[in-house]
Coordinates of C-alpha atoms in Angstrom, one line a residue:
Chain U
M202 CA 67.5 43.9 -3.1
K203 CA 64.5 46.0 -2.7
T204 CA 65.0 49.8 -2.3
A205 CA 63.2 51.3 0.6
Q206 CA 60.1 53.0 -0.5
A207 CA 56.9 54.1 1.3
M208 CA 54.2 51.4 1.5
S209 CA 51.2 52.1 -0.7
V210 CA 47.8 51.8 1.0
T211 CA 44.7 51.3 -1.1
E212 CA 41.1 50.6 -0.3
T213 CA 39.7 50.0 -3.8
K214 CA 39.7 47.1 -6.2
Q215 CA 40.4 49.6 -9.0
E216 CA 43.7 50.8 -7.4
I217 CA 44.9 47.3 -6.5
R218 CA 44.2 46.1 -10.0
A219 CA 46.2 49.0 -11.5
L220 CA 49.1 48.4 -9.2
V221 CA 49.1 44.6 -9.9
S222 CA 48.8 45.3 -13.6
R223 CA 51.9 47.5 -13.4
Y224 CA 53.9 45.0 -11.5
K225 CA 53.0 42.3 -13.9
K226 CA 54.1 44.4 -16.9
E227 CA 57.4 45.0 -15.1
G228 CA 57.8 41.2 -14.7
K229 CA 57.8 41.4 -11.0
S230 CA 56.8 38.4 -8.8
I231 CA 54.1 39.0 -6.2
G232 CA 53.9 37.4 -2.8
F233 CA 50.5 37.8 -1.0
V234 CA 49.7 37.7 2.7
P235 CA 45.9 37.7 3.3
T236 CA 44.9 38.7 6.9
M237 CA 42.0 39.9 9.0
G238 CA 44.3 42.5 10.6
Y239 CA 45.2 43.1 14.2
L240 CA 48.6 41.9 13.1
H241 CA 50.8 39.8 15.4
E242 CA 54.2 38.1 15.0
G243 CA 52.5 35.2 13.1
H244 CA 51.3 37.5 10.4
L245 CA 54.6 39.4 10.3
A246 CA 56.6 36.1 9.9
L247 CA 54.5 35.5 6.8
A248 CA 55.2 38.9 5.4
K249 CA 58.9 38.5 6.1
Q250 CA 59.0 35.2 4.3
A251 CA 57.1 36.7 1.4
R252 CA 59.6 39.6 1.4
K253 CA 62.5 37.1 0.9
E254 CA 60.8 35.2 -1.9
N255 CA 59.2 37.9 -4.1
D256 CA 59.8 41.3 -5.7
I257 CA 56.6 42.7 -4.4
V258 CA 54.7 41.9 -1.1
I259 CA 51.0 42.7 -1.0
M260 CA 49.1 42.2 2.3
S261 CA 45.3 42.4 2.6
I262 CA 43.4 43.3 5.7
F263 CA 39.8 42.4 5.5
V264 CA 37.5 41.1 8.2
N265 CA 35.4 38.9 6.0
P266 CA 31.7 38.8 7.2
L267 CA 31.1 35.7 5.0
Q268 CA 33.3 33.5 7.2
F269 CA 31.7 34.4 10.5
G270 CA 28.7 32.5 11.8
P271 CA 25.6 34.3 13.0
N272 CA 26.7 33.9 16.6
E273 CA 30.3 34.6 16.0
D274 CA 32.2 37.8 16.8
F275 CA 32.3 39.6 13.5
D276 CA 31.2 42.9 15.0
R277 CA 33.6 42.5 17.9
Y278 CA 36.6 41.3 15.9
P279 CA 39.5 43.5 17.1
R280 CA 40.7 46.2 14.7
D281 CA 43.8 48.4 14.8
A282 CA 44.3 50.1 11.4
E283 CA 47.0 52.5 12.5
G284 CA 49.1 49.9 14.4
D285 CA 48.7 47.4 11.5
R286 CA 49.9 49.9 9.0
H287 CA 53.2 50.5 10.9
K288 CA 53.8 46.8 11.5
A289 CA 53.1 45.9 7.9
E290 CA 55.5 48.6 6.6
A291 CA 58.2 47.5 9.1
A292 CA 57.8 43.9 7.9
G293 CA 58.5 45.0 4.3
V294 CA 55.0 45.1 2.8
D295 CA 54.9 47.1 -0.4
V296 CA 51.1 47.4 -0.7
L297 CA 48.5 47.2 2.0
F298 CA 45.0 46.5 0.6
I299 CA 42.2 47.4 3.1
P300 CA 38.9 47.2 1.3
S301 CA 35.6 47.9 3.0
V302 CA 32.8 45.2 3.1
K303 CA 30.9 47.3 0.5
E304 CA 34.0 47.3 -1.8
M305 CA 34.4 43.5 -1.6
Y306 CA 30.7 42.7 -1.7
P307 CA 28.9 45.5 -3.5
R308 CA 25.9 43.2 -4.1
A309 CA 24.6 39.8 -3.4
L310 CA 26.8 37.1 -4.9
S311 CA 25.5 35.2 -8.0
V312 CA 27.6 32.2 -7.1
Q313 CA 27.9 30.3 -3.9
M314 CA 31.1 28.3 -3.1
T315 CA 30.7 25.3 -0.8
V316 CA 33.8 23.5 0.5
T317 CA 32.9 19.8 0.7
K318 CA 36.2 18.3 1.8
G319 CA 38.1 18.7 5.1
T320 CA 35.5 21.0 6.8
D321 CA 33.7 18.6 9.1
V322 CA 36.7 17.9 11.3
L323 CA 38.8 19.8 13.9
C324 CA 37.7 23.4 14.5
G325 CA 35.6 23.4 11.3
R326 CA 33.1 21.0 12.8
K327 CA 31.7 23.8 15.0
R328 CA 31.8 26.4 12.3
P329 CA 29.5 25.4 9.5
G330 CA 29.9 27.6 6.5
H331 CA 33.1 29.1 7.8
F332 CA 35.3 27.7 5.0
D333 CA 32.8 28.5 2.3
G334 CA 33.3 32.2 3.3
V335 CA 37.1 31.7 3.4
A336 CA 37.1 30.1 -0.1
T337 CA 34.9 32.8 -1.5
V338 CA 36.9 35.7 -0.2
L339 CA 40.3 34.1 -1.1
S340 CA 39.1 33.4 -4.7
K341 CA 38.2 37.1 -5.0
L342 CA 41.5 38.3 -3.4
F343 CA 43.5 35.9 -5.5
H344 CA 41.9 37.3 -8.6
L345 CA 42.5 40.9 -7.5
V346 CA 46.1 40.4 -6.4
Q347 CA 47.2 37.7 -8.9
P348 CA 50.0 36.5 -6.7
D349 CA 52.7 34.1 -7.6
R350 CA 52.8 32.8 -4.0
A351 CA 50.3 33.2 -1.1
Y352 CA 51.4 32.7 2.5
F353 CA 49.4 31.0 5.2
G354 CA 50.4 30.1 8.8
L355 CA 50.2 26.5 9.8
K356 CA 48.7 27.5 13.2
D357 CA 45.4 27.2 11.3
A358 CA 46.4 24.0 9.5
Q359 CA 42.8 23.2 8.5
Q360 CA 42.6 26.5 6.7
V361 CA 45.9 25.8 4.9
A362 CA 44.6 22.4 3.9
V363 CA 41.3 23.8 2.6
V364 CA 43.2 26.5 0.6
E365 CA 45.6 23.9 -0.8
N366 CA 42.7 21.9 -2.0
L367 CA 40.9 24.9 -3.4
V368 CA 43.9 26.0 -5.4
R369 CA 44.5 22.5 -6.7
D370 CA 40.9 21.7 -7.7
L371 CA 40.2 25.1 -9.3
D372 CA 43.7 25.3 -10.9
F373 CA 44.6 28.7 -9.5
P374 CA 48.0 29.6 -10.9
I375 CA 49.4 30.2 -7.3
D376 CA 51.8 28.4 -5.1
I377 CA 50.4 28.1 -1.5
V378 CA 53.3 28.5 0.9
P379 CA 52.5 27.0 4.4
C380 CA 54.6 28.7 7.0
P381 CA 55.7 27.2 10.3
I382 CA 54.0 28.0 13.6
V383 CA 55.7 30.8 15.4
R384 CA 56.4 29.7 19.0
E385 CA 57.5 31.2 22.4
P386 CA 60.9 30.1 23.6
D387 CA 59.2 27.4 25.8
G388 CA 57.3 26.0 22.7
L389 CA 53.8 27.5 23.2
A390 CA 52.4 28.5 19.9
K391 CA 52.0 32.3 19.7
S392 CA 48.4 33.5 19.7
S393 CA 46.6 36.7 20.6
R394 CA 44.6 34.6 23.0
N395 CA 47.6 33.6 25.1
V396 CA 47.0 36.8 27.2
Y397 CA 43.8 35.3 28.4
L398 CA 45.7 32.5 30.2
S399 CA 46.0 32.7 34.0
E400 CA 49.5 32.6 35.4
A401 CA 49.1 28.9 36.3
E402 CA 47.6 28.1 32.9
R403 CA 50.4 29.9 31.1
K404 CA 53.0 27.7 32.9
E405 CA 51.1 24.5 31.9
A406 CA 50.4 25.6 28.3
P407 CA 53.8 24.5 26.8
E408 CA 52.8 20.9 27.6
I409 CA 50.5 21.1 24.5
Y410 CA 53.5 21.3 22.3
K411 CA 55.4 18.8 24.4
S412 CA 52.6 16.3 23.8
L413 CA 52.9 16.8 20.0
Q414 CA 56.7 16.3 20.2
L415 CA 56.2 13.1 22.1
A416 CA 53.8 11.9 19.4
N417 CA 56.3 12.9 16.8
K418 CA 59.0 10.9 18.5
A419 CA 56.8 7.9 18.7
V420 CA 56.0 8.1 14.9
E421 CA 59.7 8.6 14.2
Q422 CA 60.4 5.4 16.1
G423 CA 57.9 3.5 14.0
E424 CA 54.5 3.9 15.6
R425 CA 51.9 3.8 12.8
N426 CA 48.7 3.4 14.8
P427 CA 46.7 6.7 14.9
E428 CA 44.7 5.5 18.0
K429 CA 47.9 4.9 20.0
V430 CA 49.4 8.2 19.1
I431 CA 46.2 10.0 20.0
S432 CA 46.0 8.2 23.3
L433 CA 49.6 9.1 24.1
V434 CA 48.8 12.8 23.5
K435 CA 45.6 12.7 25.5
A436 CA 47.4 11.0 28.4
H437 CA 50.1 13.6 28.5
L438 CA 47.6 16.5 28.3
S439 CA 45.4 15.0 31.0
A440 CA 48.4 14.5 33.3
H441 CA 49.8 18.0 32.8
L442 CA 47.0 20.4 32.1
S443 CA 44.1 21.8 34.1
G444 CA 42.4 22.8 30.8
K445 CA 39.9 20.5 29.2
I446 CA 40.8 18.6 26.0
D447 CA 38.4 19.8 23.2
Y448 CA 39.9 17.4 20.6
V449 CA 42.9 15.4 19.7
E450 CA 42.6 14.2 16.1
L451 CA 44.8 12.7 13.4
Y452 CA 44.1 12.9 9.6
S453 CA 45.7 12.7 6.3
Y454 CA 47.0 16.0 5.1
P455 CA 45.8 18.1 3.3
D456 CA 42.8 15.8 2.6
L457 CA 41.9 15.7 6.3
E458 CA 40.5 12.2 6.0
P459 CA 40.7 9.5 8.7
V460 CA 43.7 7.2 8.3
H461 CA 44.1 3.6 9.5
A462 CA 47.8 3.9 9.6
I463 CA 50.2 6.8 9.7
H464 CA 51.8 7.0 6.2
G465 CA 52.5 10.0 4.0
R466 CA 51.6 13.4 5.2
C467 CA 49.4 13.4 8.3
I468 CA 48.3 16.1 10.8
L469 CA 47.9 15.6 14.5
A470 CA 45.9 18.5 15.9
V471 CA 44.9 19.5 19.4
A472 CA 42.5 22.0 21.0
V473 CA 42.4 22.7 24.7
Q474 CA 39.9 24.8 26.5
F475 CA 41.3 26.8 29.4
E476 CA 39.1 29.0 31.6
K477 CA 39.2 32.0 29.3
A478 CA 41.3 30.8 26.4
R479 CA 40.9 28.1 23.9
L480 CA 44.3 27.1 22.5
I481 CA 45.1 25.1 19.3
D482 CA 48.3 23.5 18.1
N483 CA 49.3 20.9 15.6
I484 CA 52.2 19.0 14.0
I485 CA 52.4 17.6 10.5
F486 CA 54.2 14.3 10.1
A487 CA 55.9 14.1 6.7
E488 CA 57.5 10.8 6.4
Chain V
M73 CA 50.4 41.7 -37.4
K74 CA 50.8 38.1 -36.5
T75 CA 53.2 36.0 -38.5
A76 CA 51.8 32.7 -39.7
Q77 CA 52.9 29.9 -37.5
A78 CA 51.6 26.4 -36.9
M79 CA 49.0 26.1 -34.2
S80 CA 50.1 24.5 -31.0
V81 CA 47.9 21.7 -29.7
T82 CA 48.2 20.6 -26.1
E83 CA 46.3 18.2 -23.9
T84 CA 47.9 18.9 -20.5
K85 CA 47.5 21.6 -17.9
Q86 CA 51.3 21.7 -17.5
E87 CA 51.9 22.6 -21.1
I88 CA 49.1 25.2 -21.3
R89 CA 50.5 26.8 -18.1
A90 CA 54.0 26.8 -19.6
L91 CA 52.8 28.5 -22.8
V92 CA 50.7 31.0 -20.9
S93 CA 53.5 31.8 -18.6
R94 CA 55.8 32.5 -21.6
Y95 CA 53.2 34.7 -23.3
K96 CA 52.7 36.7 -20.1
K97 CA 56.5 37.2 -19.8
E98 CA 56.6 38.5 -23.3
G99 CA 53.8 40.9 -22.4
K100 CA 51.4 39.4 -24.9
S101 CA 47.6 39.8 -24.5
I102 CA 45.6 36.6 -24.6
G103 CA 42.1 36.1 -26.0
F104 CA 40.3 33.0 -25.0
V105 CA 37.5 31.1 -26.7
P106 CA 36.2 28.2 -24.6
T107 CA 34.2 25.6 -26.6
M108 CA 32.9 22.1 -26.5
G109 CA 34.2 21.5 -30.0
Y110 CA 32.3 20.4 -33.1
L111 CA 33.1 23.9 -34.3
H112 CA 30.7 25.8 -36.5
E113 CA 30.6 29.4 -37.8
G114 CA 29.5 30.7 -34.4
H115 CA 32.6 29.5 -32.7
L116 CA 34.8 30.6 -35.6
A117 CA 33.4 34.1 -35.4
L118 CA 34.4 34.2 -31.8
A119 CA 37.9 33.1 -32.7
K120 CA 38.1 35.7 -35.5
Q121 CA 37.1 38.5 -33.2
A122 CA 39.6 37.3 -30.6
R123 CA 42.2 37.3 -33.3
K124 CA 41.6 41.0 -34.0
E125 CA 41.8 42.0 -30.4
N126 CA 44.7 40.0 -28.9
D127 CA 48.3 39.0 -29.6
I128 CA 47.5 35.3 -28.8
V129 CA 44.3 33.4 -29.3
I130 CA 43.7 30.3 -27.2
M131 CA 40.8 28.0 -27.8
S132 CA 39.8 25.2 -25.5
I133 CA 37.7 22.1 -26.6
F134 CA 36.4 20.3 -23.6
V135 CA 33.0 18.5 -23.3
N136 CA 32.5 19.2 -19.7
P137 CA 30.6 16.3 -18.0
L138 CA 29.8 18.6 -15.0
Q139 CA 27.4 20.7 -17.0
F140 CA 25.4 17.7 -18.4
G141 CA 22.4 16.4 -16.5
P142 CA 22.1 12.6 -15.9
N143 CA 19.6 12.3 -18.8
E144 CA 21.4 14.6 -21.1
D145 CA 23.6 13.7 -24.1
F146 CA 27.1 13.8 -22.7
D147 CA 28.1 10.5 -24.2
R148 CA 26.4 11.3 -27.5
Y149 CA 27.7 14.8 -27.8
P150 CA 29.2 15.1 -31.3
R151 CA 33.0 15.2 -31.6
D152 CA 35.2 15.9 -34.5
A153 CA 38.8 16.4 -33.3
E154 CA 40.4 16.4 -36.7
G155 CA 37.9 18.8 -38.3
D156 CA 38.0 21.1 -35.3
R157 CA 41.8 21.3 -35.6
H158 CA 41.7 22.5 -39.2
K159 CA 38.9 25.0 -38.6
A160 CA 40.6 26.4 -35.5
E161 CA 43.9 26.9 -37.3
A162 CA 42.2 28.5 -40.2
A163 CA 40.4 30.9 -37.9
G164 CA 43.8 32.1 -36.5
V165 CA 43.9 30.2 -33.2
D166 CA 47.5 30.0 -31.8
V167 CA 46.9 27.3 -29.2
L168 CA 44.3 24.6 -29.0
F169 CA 43.8 23.2 -25.5
I170 CA 42.1 19.8 -25.6
P171 CA 42.3 18.2 -22.2
S172 CA 40.8 14.9 -21.2
V173 CA 38.2 14.6 -18.5
K174 CA 40.8 13.0 -16.3
E175 CA 43.2 15.9 -16.9
M176 CA 40.5 18.4 -15.9
Y177 CA 39.1 16.5 -13.0
P178 CA 41.8 14.1 -11.7
R179 CA 39.9 13.7 -8.4
A180 CA 36.6 14.6 -6.7
L181 CA 36.4 18.4 -6.3
S182 CA 36.8 19.8 -2.8
V183 CA 34.6 22.8 -3.6
Q184 CA 31.2 23.0 -5.2
M185 CA 30.1 26.1 -7.1
T186 CA 26.4 26.9 -7.2
V187 CA 25.1 29.6 -9.4
T188 CA 22.2 31.3 -7.6
K189 CA 21.3 34.1 -10.0
G190 CA 19.8 33.9 -13.4
T191 CA 19.6 30.1 -13.6
D192 CA 15.9 29.4 -13.0
V193 CA 14.7 31.1 -16.2
L194 CA 14.8 30.5 -19.9
C195 CA 16.6 27.2 -20.9
G196 CA 18.2 26.9 -17.4
R197 CA 14.9 26.1 -15.9
K198 CA 15.0 22.7 -17.4
R199 CA 18.6 22.1 -16.7
P200 CA 19.2 22.2 -12.9
G201 CA 22.9 22.2 -12.1
H202 CA 23.9 23.0 -15.7
F203 CA 25.3 26.5 -14.9
D204 CA 27.1 25.2 -11.7
G205 CA 29.1 22.9 -14.1
V206 CA 29.7 25.8 -16.5
A207 CA 30.9 28.1 -13.7
T208 CA 33.2 25.4 -12.3
V209 CA 34.9 24.5 -15.6
L210 CA 35.2 28.2 -16.7
S211 CA 36.8 29.1 -13.4
K212 CA 39.3 26.3 -13.9
L213 CA 39.9 27.3 -17.6
F214 CA 40.2 30.9 -16.7
H215 CA 42.9 30.1 -14.1
L216 CA 44.8 27.9 -16.6
V217 CA 44.6 30.3 -19.6
Q218 CA 44.7 33.6 -17.7
P219 CA 43.1 35.5 -20.6
D220 CA 42.7 39.2 -20.9
R221 CA 39.5 38.7 -22.8
A222 CA 37.1 35.7 -23.1
Y223 CA 34.7 35.4 -26.0
F224 CA 31.1 34.1 -25.7
G225 CA 28.4 34.0 -28.3
L226 CA 25.1 35.8 -27.5
K227 CA 23.2 32.8 -29.0
D228 CA 23.3 31.4 -25.5
A229 CA 22.7 34.7 -23.8
Q230 CA 21.8 33.1 -20.5
Q231 CA 25.3 31.6 -20.4
V232 CA 26.8 35.0 -21.2
A233 CA 24.8 36.6 -18.4
V234 CA 25.9 33.9 -15.9
V235 CA 29.5 34.3 -16.9
E236 CA 29.4 38.1 -16.7
N237 CA 28.0 37.8 -13.2
L238 CA 30.5 35.1 -12.2
V239 CA 33.4 37.3 -13.4
R240 CA 32.1 40.4 -11.7
D241 CA 31.2 38.7 -8.4
L242 CA 34.5 36.7 -8.0
D243 CA 36.6 39.6 -9.4
F244 CA 38.2 37.6 -12.2
P245 CA 40.7 39.9 -14.0
I246 CA 39.0 39.2 -17.4
D247 CA 36.9 41.1 -19.8
I248 CA 34.0 39.1 -21.0
V249 CA 33.3 39.9 -24.7
P250 CA 29.7 39.0 -25.8
C251 CA 29.6 38.4 -29.5
P252 CA 26.7 39.0 -31.8
I253 CA 24.6 36.0 -33.0
V254 CA 25.7 34.8 -36.4
R255 CA 22.7 34.6 -38.8
E256 CA 21.7 33.2 -42.2
P257 CA 21.0 35.8 -44.9
D258 CA 17.3 35.4 -44.1
G259 CA 17.9 36.1 -40.4
L260 CA 17.7 32.6 -38.9
A261 CA 20.3 32.3 -36.2
K262 CA 22.9 29.7 -37.2
S263 CA 22.8 26.5 -35.3
S264 CA 23.9 22.9 -35.9
R265 CA 20.3 22.0 -35.1
N266 CA 18.9 23.8 -38.2
V267 CA 19.7 20.7 -40.3
Y268 CA 16.9 18.9 -38.4
L269 CA 14.3 21.3 -39.7
S270 CA 11.9 20.1 -42.5
E271 CA 11.8 22.1 -45.7
A272 CA 8.6 23.7 -44.6
E273 CA 9.9 24.5 -41.1
R274 CA 13.1 26.0 -42.5
K275 CA 10.9 28.4 -44.6
E276 CA 9.0 29.5 -41.5
A277 CA 12.0 29.7 -39.1
P278 CA 13.2 33.2 -40.0
E279 CA 9.9 34.4 -38.5
I280 CA 11.5 33.9 -35.1
Y281 CA 14.0 36.6 -35.8
K282 CA 11.3 38.8 -37.4
S283 CA 9.2 38.6 -34.3
L284 CA 12.2 39.8 -32.3
Q285 CA 12.7 42.7 -34.7
L286 CA 9.0 43.6 -34.4
A287 CA 9.5 43.7 -30.6
N288 CA 12.6 45.8 -31.0
K289 CA 10.8 48.3 -33.2
A290 CA 8.0 48.6 -30.6
V291 CA 10.5 49.2 -27.8
E292 CA 12.3 51.8 -30.0
Q293 CA 8.9 53.5 -30.5
G294 CA 8.4 53.8 -26.8
E295 CA 6.7 50.6 -25.6
R296 CA 7.8 49.8 -22.1
N297 CA 5.4 47.2 -21.0
P298 CA 7.0 43.7 -21.0
E299 CA 3.7 41.9 -21.2
K300 CA 2.7 43.8 -24.3
V301 CA 6.0 43.1 -26.0
I302 CA 5.8 39.4 -25.1
S303 CA 2.2 39.2 -26.5
L304 CA 3.3 40.8 -29.7
V305 CA 6.0 38.2 -30.2
K306 CA 3.7 35.3 -29.3
A307 CA 1.1 36.5 -31.6
H308 CA 3.5 36.8 -34.5
L309 CA 5.0 33.3 -33.8
S310 CA 1.6 31.7 -33.5
A311 CA 0.5 33.2 -36.8
H312 CA 3.6 32.3 -38.8
L313 CA 5.0 29.1 -37.3
S314 CA 3.9 25.4 -37.2
G315 CA 6.3 24.9 -34.3
K316 CA 5.2 25.1 -30.7
I317 CA 6.3 28.1 -28.6
D318 CA 8.4 26.8 -25.6
Y319 CA 8.9 30.2 -24.1
V320 CA 8.9 33.9 -24.8
E321 CA 10.5 35.7 -21.8
L322 CA 11.8 39.2 -21.0
Y323 CA 14.3 40.0 -18.2
S324 CA 16.8 42.5 -17.1
Y325 CA 20.2 41.7 -18.4
P326 CA 22.6 40.3 -17.2
D327 CA 20.7 39.9 -13.9
L328 CA 17.9 37.9 -15.6
E329 CA 15.3 39.2 -13.2
P330 CA 11.7 40.1 -14.1
V331 CA 11.1 43.7 -14.9
H332 CA 8.0 45.8 -14.6
A333 CA 9.0 48.2 -17.3
I334 CA 11.6 48.0 -20.1
H335 CA 14.5 50.2 -19.0
G336 CA 18.3 49.7 -19.2
R337 CA 19.6 46.5 -20.7
C338 CA 16.9 43.9 -21.1
I339 CA 16.8 40.5 -23.0
L340 CA 13.9 39.1 -24.9
A341 CA 14.4 35.4 -25.6
V342 CA 12.4 32.9 -27.5
A343 CA 12.5 29.1 -27.8
V344 CA 10.4 27.2 -30.3
Q345 CA 10.0 23.5 -30.6
F346 CA 9.7 22.2 -34.1
E347 CA 9.2 18.5 -34.9
K348 CA 12.8 17.5 -34.6
A349 CA 14.6 20.7 -33.7
R350 CA 14.3 23.1 -30.8
L351 CA 15.5 26.6 -31.9
I352 CA 16.4 29.5 -29.6
D353 CA 17.0 33.2 -30.4
N354 CA 17.1 36.4 -28.5
I355 CA 17.6 40.2 -28.7
I356 CA 19.1 42.5 -26.1
F357 CA 17.5 46.0 -25.9
A358 CA 20.2 48.4 -24.7
E359 CA 18.5 51.8 -24.4

């Protein structure tokens, strides 16, 4: 059991390296939860799982400019340093690493990372370069924190897939731990964007998860045709939602490649555009 | 002091990971010497320095297809597994890691690394993509071996510069240790290619190092103009060598950017084409 102790907060690479080096010398395992802050229950669930499985839990909060496109909301990305600090500590985080952009990128990078697999599908299709920035900042954070395990939420399953491939292909000595989507009692995936739903939209929104469950049932009962499963989901969404279907796609996981038949691990992912909120959800078939 | 023990030889990632994990648990420091094999005195000097500075010395031998161009000599690159084994053991290597290409690259990579700084100068100018392959394989090897220190010979100073930048920009928790060029008694930098020199060429060849020493003396005496230093070297080489000057270049180090005046760390590098051998040499001014 961990003895209660004040959370350390550090803004510098030098300090995080010194802490990590000490933990390593003490033979302690490190669980890592990389975030962009503005913490919600999804992040805290990752921290709690890391707390159970490691001696030390390190969380980073860094809004990474490299993964935002020129027309995206880097400058407007919500920040709440004080609130995050309390939430992280309450979730059992030992060390909170909050570097500045200058600390993480003190000069132009001499090496460019380009993710070539699993980016041109799902949400990544509209965010060219996004996962290049994710891969770069995670490589840096992994080197600074040297975790045994790193925790990612399956809400952004494409990110988990890209990270699993990155770690495998570059041989990072890290276990990537994908964590289940946290849901409201009625099944709606938790998201900070849910507050933008109108009352009527909020009532419909759980149908997204219901459509995924229908698909899951069909696959369990032997359906192997991706087109049929996708049609099933689209029909359910069209019948029950006022929002517009952005995509319903099915791929192998984590390779995110089209499949002719549902075998092995596959992901079925959905994005729906409501008036002010765009919601995403997914389910992974693991037969 | 290290007690004499048979060198371990391993061909798999799984085994090297297990060994590294054990050393880490025992709190042992790891020195790493990555090579492409066909070991000569240059490599062995790296191993010997690693031996002095670390509890464990790991050497890799891997001819990395990713760093060879389509018209380069990957298939003809010289190999001598048996000889290498004896030499490595005699130099004090504890673990020799000799993976196959299939072991290192079991599938197409999902991420491409592109080195954007310090590549389009010196020898790199004629080898597009070479340092991308170097950065990729070293990232993988660094993750597998998790060294405290990695040793590189300054004979290929451009490679050392690229690796120093890579480690700094991606925050690898590794000290890069650049090691001095190993020379013959008459000053000629040791190289497996020296055997291709004719008798007459071999007699002239030490003038390459002499030209660098002349330049060094000029800088020590206050010369700050790169053009003048380069002219001095070119004049000396033209007067004393039958070989053709390929390049004489001077850059900041390790950024490898042009300088208007010689201040801080700078590299002066030379390549000379003889009839059957192309020789390179360099000196780093560190004022």
